[in-house]
GROMACS .gro file of C-alpha atoms in nm:
model
  237
    1UNK     CA    1   1.561   0.219  -1.362
    2UNK     CA    2   1.205   0.001  -1.315
    3UNK     CA    3   1.423  -0.281  -1.144
    4UNK     CA    4   1.630  -0.104  -0.938
    5UNK     CA    5   1.784  -0.273  -0.604
    6UNK     CA    6   1.670  -0.171  -0.267
    7UNK     CA    7   1.716  -0.299   0.095
    8UNK     CA    8   1.495  -0.576   0.200
    9UNK     CA    9   1.379  -0.526   0.522
   10UNK     CA   10   1.424  -0.821   0.733
   11UNK     CA   11   1.373  -0.661   1.113
   12UNK     CA   12   1.581  -0.532   1.381
   13UNK     CA   13   1.787  -0.506   1.777
   14UNK     CA   14   1.894  -0.311   2.055
   15UNK     CA   15   2.221  -0.341   2.106
   16UNK     CA   16   2.452  -0.174   2.368
   17UNK     CA   17   2.719  -0.036   2.305
   18UNK     CA   18   3.026  -0.169   2.395
   19UNK     CA   19   3.117  -0.107   2.718
   20UNK     CA   20   2.823   0.048   2.836
   21UNK     CA   21   2.500  -0.044   3.096
   22UNK     CA   22   2.226   0.182   2.929
   23UNK     CA   23   2.369   0.315   2.576
   24UNK     CA   24   2.135   0.157   2.332
   25UNK     CA   25   2.170   0.173   1.925
   26UNK     CA   26   1.968   0.017   1.694
   27UNK     CA   27   2.074  -0.267   1.459
   28UNK     CA   28   1.909  -0.262   1.109
   29UNK     CA   29   1.852  -0.631   0.980
   30UNK     CA   30   1.891  -0.549   0.579
   31UNK     CA   31   1.933  -0.786   0.319
   32UNK     CA   32   1.872  -0.703  -0.078
   33UNK     CA   33   1.531  -0.667  -0.302
   34UNK     CA   34   1.440  -0.548  -0.670
   35UNK     CA   35   1.104  -0.343  -0.795
   36UNK     CA   36   0.982  -0.634  -0.956
   37UNK     CA   37   1.009  -0.844  -0.659
   38UNK     CA   38   0.794  -0.615  -0.452
   39UNK     CA   39   0.592  -0.551  -0.721
   40UNK     CA   40   0.515  -0.962  -0.758
   41UNK     CA   41   0.469  -0.985  -0.392
   42UNK     CA   42   0.375  -0.715  -0.143
   43UNK     CA   43   0.180  -0.548  -0.451
   44UNK     CA   44   0.047  -0.833  -0.636
   45UNK     CA   45  -0.357  -0.849  -0.606
   46UNK     CA   46  -0.289  -1.177  -0.380
   47UNK     CA   47   0.018  -1.003  -0.121
   48UNK     CA   48  -0.236  -1.212   0.171
   49UNK     CA   49  -0.119  -1.523  -0.042
   50UNK     CA   50   0.234  -1.507   0.045
   51UNK     CA   51   0.191  -1.461   0.460
   52UNK     CA   52   0.298  -1.775   0.643
   53UNK     CA   53   0.051  -1.763   0.954
   54UNK     CA   54   0.272  -1.649   1.244
   55UNK     CA   55   0.214  -1.356   1.558
   56UNK     CA   56   0.640  -1.361   1.490
   57UNK     CA   57   0.607  -0.984   1.195
   58UNK     CA   58   0.978  -1.143   1.012
   59UNK     CA   59   0.792  -1.527   1.000
   60UNK     CA   60   0.480  -1.402   0.823
   61UNK     CA   61   0.640  -1.163   0.570
   62UNK     CA   62   0.901  -1.416   0.518
   63UNK     CA   63   0.827  -1.489   0.173
   64UNK     CA   64   0.787  -1.065   0.077
   65UNK     CA   65   0.976  -0.826  -0.124
   66UNK     CA   66   0.910  -0.557   0.192
   67UNK     CA   67   1.120  -0.301   0.042
   68UNK     CA   68   1.273  -0.043   0.319
   69UNK     CA   69   1.087   0.233   0.247
   70UNK     CA   70   1.198   0.606   0.429
   71UNK     CA   71   0.999   0.908   0.530
   72UNK     CA   72   1.046   1.266   0.746
   73UNK     CA   73   0.882   1.427   1.003
   74UNK     CA   74   0.984   1.755   0.878
   75UNK     CA   75   0.950   2.042   1.132
   76UNK     CA   76   0.984   2.446   0.956
   77UNK     CA   77   1.074   2.729   1.202
   78UNK     CA   78   0.760   2.864   1.287
   79UNK     CA   79   0.624   2.429   1.327
   80UNK     CA   80   0.485   2.333   1.159
   81UNK     CA   81   0.457   2.021   0.962
   82UNK     CA   82   0.517   1.935   0.583
   83UNK     CA   83   0.307   1.705   0.411
   84UNK     CA   84   0.260   1.626   0.046
   85UNK     CA   85  -0.072   1.533  -0.197
   86UNK     CA   86   0.102   1.275  -0.439
   87UNK     CA   87   0.017   1.294  -0.787
   88UNK     CA   88  -0.214   1.092  -0.948
   89UNK     CA   89   0.035   0.952  -1.172
   90UNK     CA   90   0.261   0.731  -0.918
   91UNK     CA   91   0.229   0.353  -0.822
   92UNK     CA   92   0.176   0.374  -0.503
   93UNK     CA   93  -0.097   0.559  -0.301
   94UNK     CA   94  -0.192   0.826  -0.594
   95UNK     CA   95  -0.326   1.148  -0.497
   96UNK     CA   96  -0.253   1.054  -0.099
   97UNK     CA   97  -0.101   1.291   0.172
   98UNK     CA   98   0.177   1.133   0.220
   99UNK     CA   99   0.482   1.293   0.434
  100UNK     CA  100   0.819   1.363   0.211
  101UNK     CA  101   1.042   1.026   0.158
  102UNK     CA  102   1.097   0.770  -0.112
  103UNK     CA  103   1.355   0.531  -0.001
  104UNK     CA  104   1.694   0.398   0.107
  105UNK     CA  105   1.921   0.314  -0.208
  106UNK     CA  106   2.170   0.007  -0.191
  107UNK     CA  107   2.366   0.110  -0.502
  108UNK     CA  108   2.494   0.484  -0.326
  109UNK     CA  109   2.693   0.252  -0.099
  110UNK     CA  110   2.775   0.067  -0.399
  111UNK     CA  111   2.558  -0.236  -0.273
  112UNK     CA  112   2.430  -0.393  -0.613
  113UNK     CA  113   2.487  -0.806  -0.453
  114UNK     CA  114   2.457  -1.008  -0.207
  115UNK     CA  115   2.870  -0.968  -0.107
  116UNK     CA  116   3.050  -1.322   0.010
  117UNK     CA  117   3.393  -1.462   0.061
  118UNK     CA  118   3.692  -1.241   0.121
  119UNK     CA  119   3.473  -0.872   0.052
  120UNK     CA  120   3.291  -1.012   0.426
  121UNK     CA  121   3.632  -0.944   0.633
  122UNK     CA  122   3.556  -0.572   0.531
  123UNK     CA  123   3.155  -0.621   0.658
  124UNK     CA  124   3.214  -0.348   1.014
  125UNK     CA  125   3.366  -0.049   0.702
  126UNK     CA  126   3.002  -0.226   0.520
  127UNK     CA  127   2.756  -0.155   0.749
  128UNK     CA  128   2.880   0.221   0.793
  129UNK     CA  129   2.824   0.277   0.453
  130UNK     CA  130   2.538   0.133   0.490
  131UNK     CA  131   2.397   0.329   0.833
  132UNK     CA  132   2.508   0.626   0.700
  133UNK     CA  133   2.250   0.555   0.365
  134UNK     CA  134   2.044   0.566   0.592
  135UNK     CA  135   2.011   0.891   0.744
  136UNK     CA  136   2.171   1.041   0.369
  137UNK     CA  137   1.872   0.907   0.183
  138UNK     CA  138   1.607   1.112   0.356
  139UNK     CA  139   1.806   1.398   0.371
  140UNK     CA  140   1.853   1.353  -0.041
  141UNK     CA  141   1.476   1.312  -0.051
  142UNK     CA  142   1.333   1.607   0.145
  143UNK     CA  143   1.554   1.818  -0.042
  144UNK     CA  144   1.470   1.681  -0.434
  145UNK     CA  145   1.063   1.646  -0.326
  146UNK     CA  146   1.059   1.969  -0.105
  147UNK     CA  147   1.363   2.204  -0.302
  148UNK     CA  148   1.466   2.360   0.055
  149UNK     CA  149   1.921   2.352   0.051
  150UNK     CA  150   2.084   2.048   0.214
  151UNK     CA  151   2.200   2.363   0.472
  152UNK     CA  152   1.838   2.452   0.592
  153UNK     CA  153   1.790   2.131   0.725
  154UNK     CA  154   1.891   1.875   1.050
  155UNK     CA  155   2.111   1.600   1.123
  156UNK     CA  156   1.816   1.323   1.082
  157UNK     CA  157   1.648   1.151   1.436
  158UNK     CA  158   1.571   0.808   1.339
  159UNK     CA  159   1.215   0.757   1.559
  160UNK     CA  160   1.175   0.432   1.438
  161UNK     CA  161   1.040   0.168   1.098
  162UNK     CA  162   0.599   0.118   1.120
  163UNK     CA  163   0.455  -0.117   0.882
  164UNK     CA  164   0.154  -0.115   0.671
  165UNK     CA  165  -0.131  -0.342   0.715
  166UNK     CA  166  -0.216  -0.352   0.320
  167UNK     CA  167   0.099  -0.530   0.188
  168UNK     CA  168   0.255  -0.538   0.473
  169UNK     CA  169   0.490  -0.203   0.287
  170UNK     CA  170   0.808  -0.083   0.625
  171UNK     CA  171   0.891   0.290   0.629
  172UNK     CA  172   1.175   0.387   0.843
  173UNK     CA  173   1.107   0.772   0.983
  174UNK     CA  174   1.316   1.031   1.029
  175UNK     CA  175   1.241   1.370   1.218
  176UNK     CA  176   1.418   1.659   1.087
  177UNK     CA  177   1.412   2.018   1.189
  178UNK     CA  178   1.441   2.315   0.874
  179UNK     CA  179   1.507   2.657   0.926
  180UNK     CA  180   1.307   2.750   0.726
  181UNK     CA  181   0.951   2.904   0.734
  182UNK     CA  182   0.665   2.774   0.562
  183UNK     CA  183   0.565   3.044   0.343
  184UNK     CA  184   0.948   3.067   0.156
  185UNK     CA  185   0.942   2.674   0.178
  186UNK     CA  186   0.643   2.661  -0.018
  187UNK     CA  187   0.803   2.867  -0.263
  188UNK     CA  188   1.105   2.651  -0.295
  189UNK     CA  189   0.872   2.367  -0.356
  190UNK     CA  190   0.787   2.520  -0.650
  191UNK     CA  191   1.131   2.433  -0.810
  192UNK     CA  192   1.149   2.099  -0.641
  193UNK     CA  193   1.348   1.825  -0.872
  194UNK     CA  194   1.108   1.538  -0.809
  195UNK     CA  195   0.812   1.819  -0.746
  196UNK     CA  196   0.658   1.605  -1.035
  197UNK     CA  197   0.628   1.309  -0.754
  198UNK     CA  198   0.320   1.538  -0.585
  199UNK     CA  199   0.100   1.795  -0.693
  200UNK     CA  200   0.059   2.015  -0.349
  201UNK     CA  201   0.280   2.093  -0.026
  202UNK     CA  202   0.099   2.179   0.296
  203UNK     CA  203   0.222   2.315   0.590
  204UNK     CA  204   0.043   2.201   0.962
  205UNK     CA  205   0.024   2.209   1.255
  206UNK     CA  206  -0.011   1.940   1.475
  207UNK     CA  207  -0.393   1.905   1.543
  208UNK     CA  208  -0.470   1.978   1.167
  209UNK     CA  209  -0.197   1.632   1.132
  210UNK     CA  210  -0.415   1.494   1.384
  211UNK     CA  211  -0.714   1.504   1.095
  212UNK     CA  212  -0.500   1.448   0.830
  213UNK     CA  213  -0.342   1.135   0.945
  214UNK     CA  214  -0.657   0.850   0.889
  215UNK     CA  215  -0.642   0.961   0.476
  216UNK     CA  216  -0.241   0.852   0.488
  217UNK     CA  217  -0.052   0.561   0.395
  218UNK     CA  218  -0.106   0.296   0.670
  219UNK     CA  219   0.265   0.353   0.715
  220UNK     CA  220   0.296   0.707   0.684
  221UNK     CA  221  -0.026   0.695   1.013
  222UNK     CA  222   0.302   0.442   1.193
  223UNK     CA  223   0.503   0.758   1.071
  224UNK     CA  224   0.297   1.013   1.285
  225UNK     CA  225   0.208   0.765   1.567
  226UNK     CA  226   0.541   0.697   1.620
  227UNK     CA  227   0.655   1.128   1.597
  228UNK     CA  228   0.338   1.197   1.837
  229UNK     CA  229   0.575   0.898   2.093
  230UNK     CA  230   0.891   1.051   2.013
  231UNK     CA  231   0.647   1.444   2.169
  232UNK     CA  232   0.571   1.255   2.445
  233UNK     CA  233   0.888   1.117   2.526
  234UNK     CA  234   1.114   1.446   2.519
  235UNK     CA  235   0.859   1.615   2.788
  236UNK     CA  236   1.051   1.369   2.988
  237UNK     CA  237   1.455   1.471   2.929
   0.00000   0.00000   0.00000
């Protein structure tokens, strides 16, 4: 359990869809890593020793585990955003305010090891499964950490990747709407499956979130910045 497999973030590209000159999709370049390697590189007190001097982020981080985390900007039906205060019993950033989230899981799609040889003929199918896991995993995390039913959630909208300065940890962020009001979410939180990972749930306005964001881990500060960029882009639609 401790040394579970994780997806390693190796960058991304923007690709045009077949026959389209304007319709793009994001292609994430993912490998495999594990928690032990993460603890030994990114979480190592000497983590900066693993970095390569380079302006290119991928070259700079090539000797680190860089497991891809995820986070959700979860909007309630009364337009509040859900954040959690992490338990003091967790390994990373105990006691900090964060967005709900965790990790996509390679084992959910049968990616227990790097697939070679004849299995490469199935690469398109594997890509599809991994892509779906990016979206399925953030829904799982929200349901397990907040306690809301899956039927109350919209399809996740991928809004970008954030990498924090401290130990260069990357995370994918998604925007999700929930058709439940803040007060009811507070009640449901009491029965959340993974409620032990946090000690308190807050539902806050955008202004309140702005004030809280500076105390979040860097990758979650980046998630908030991505959310604001999304809001700005939506004004132009």
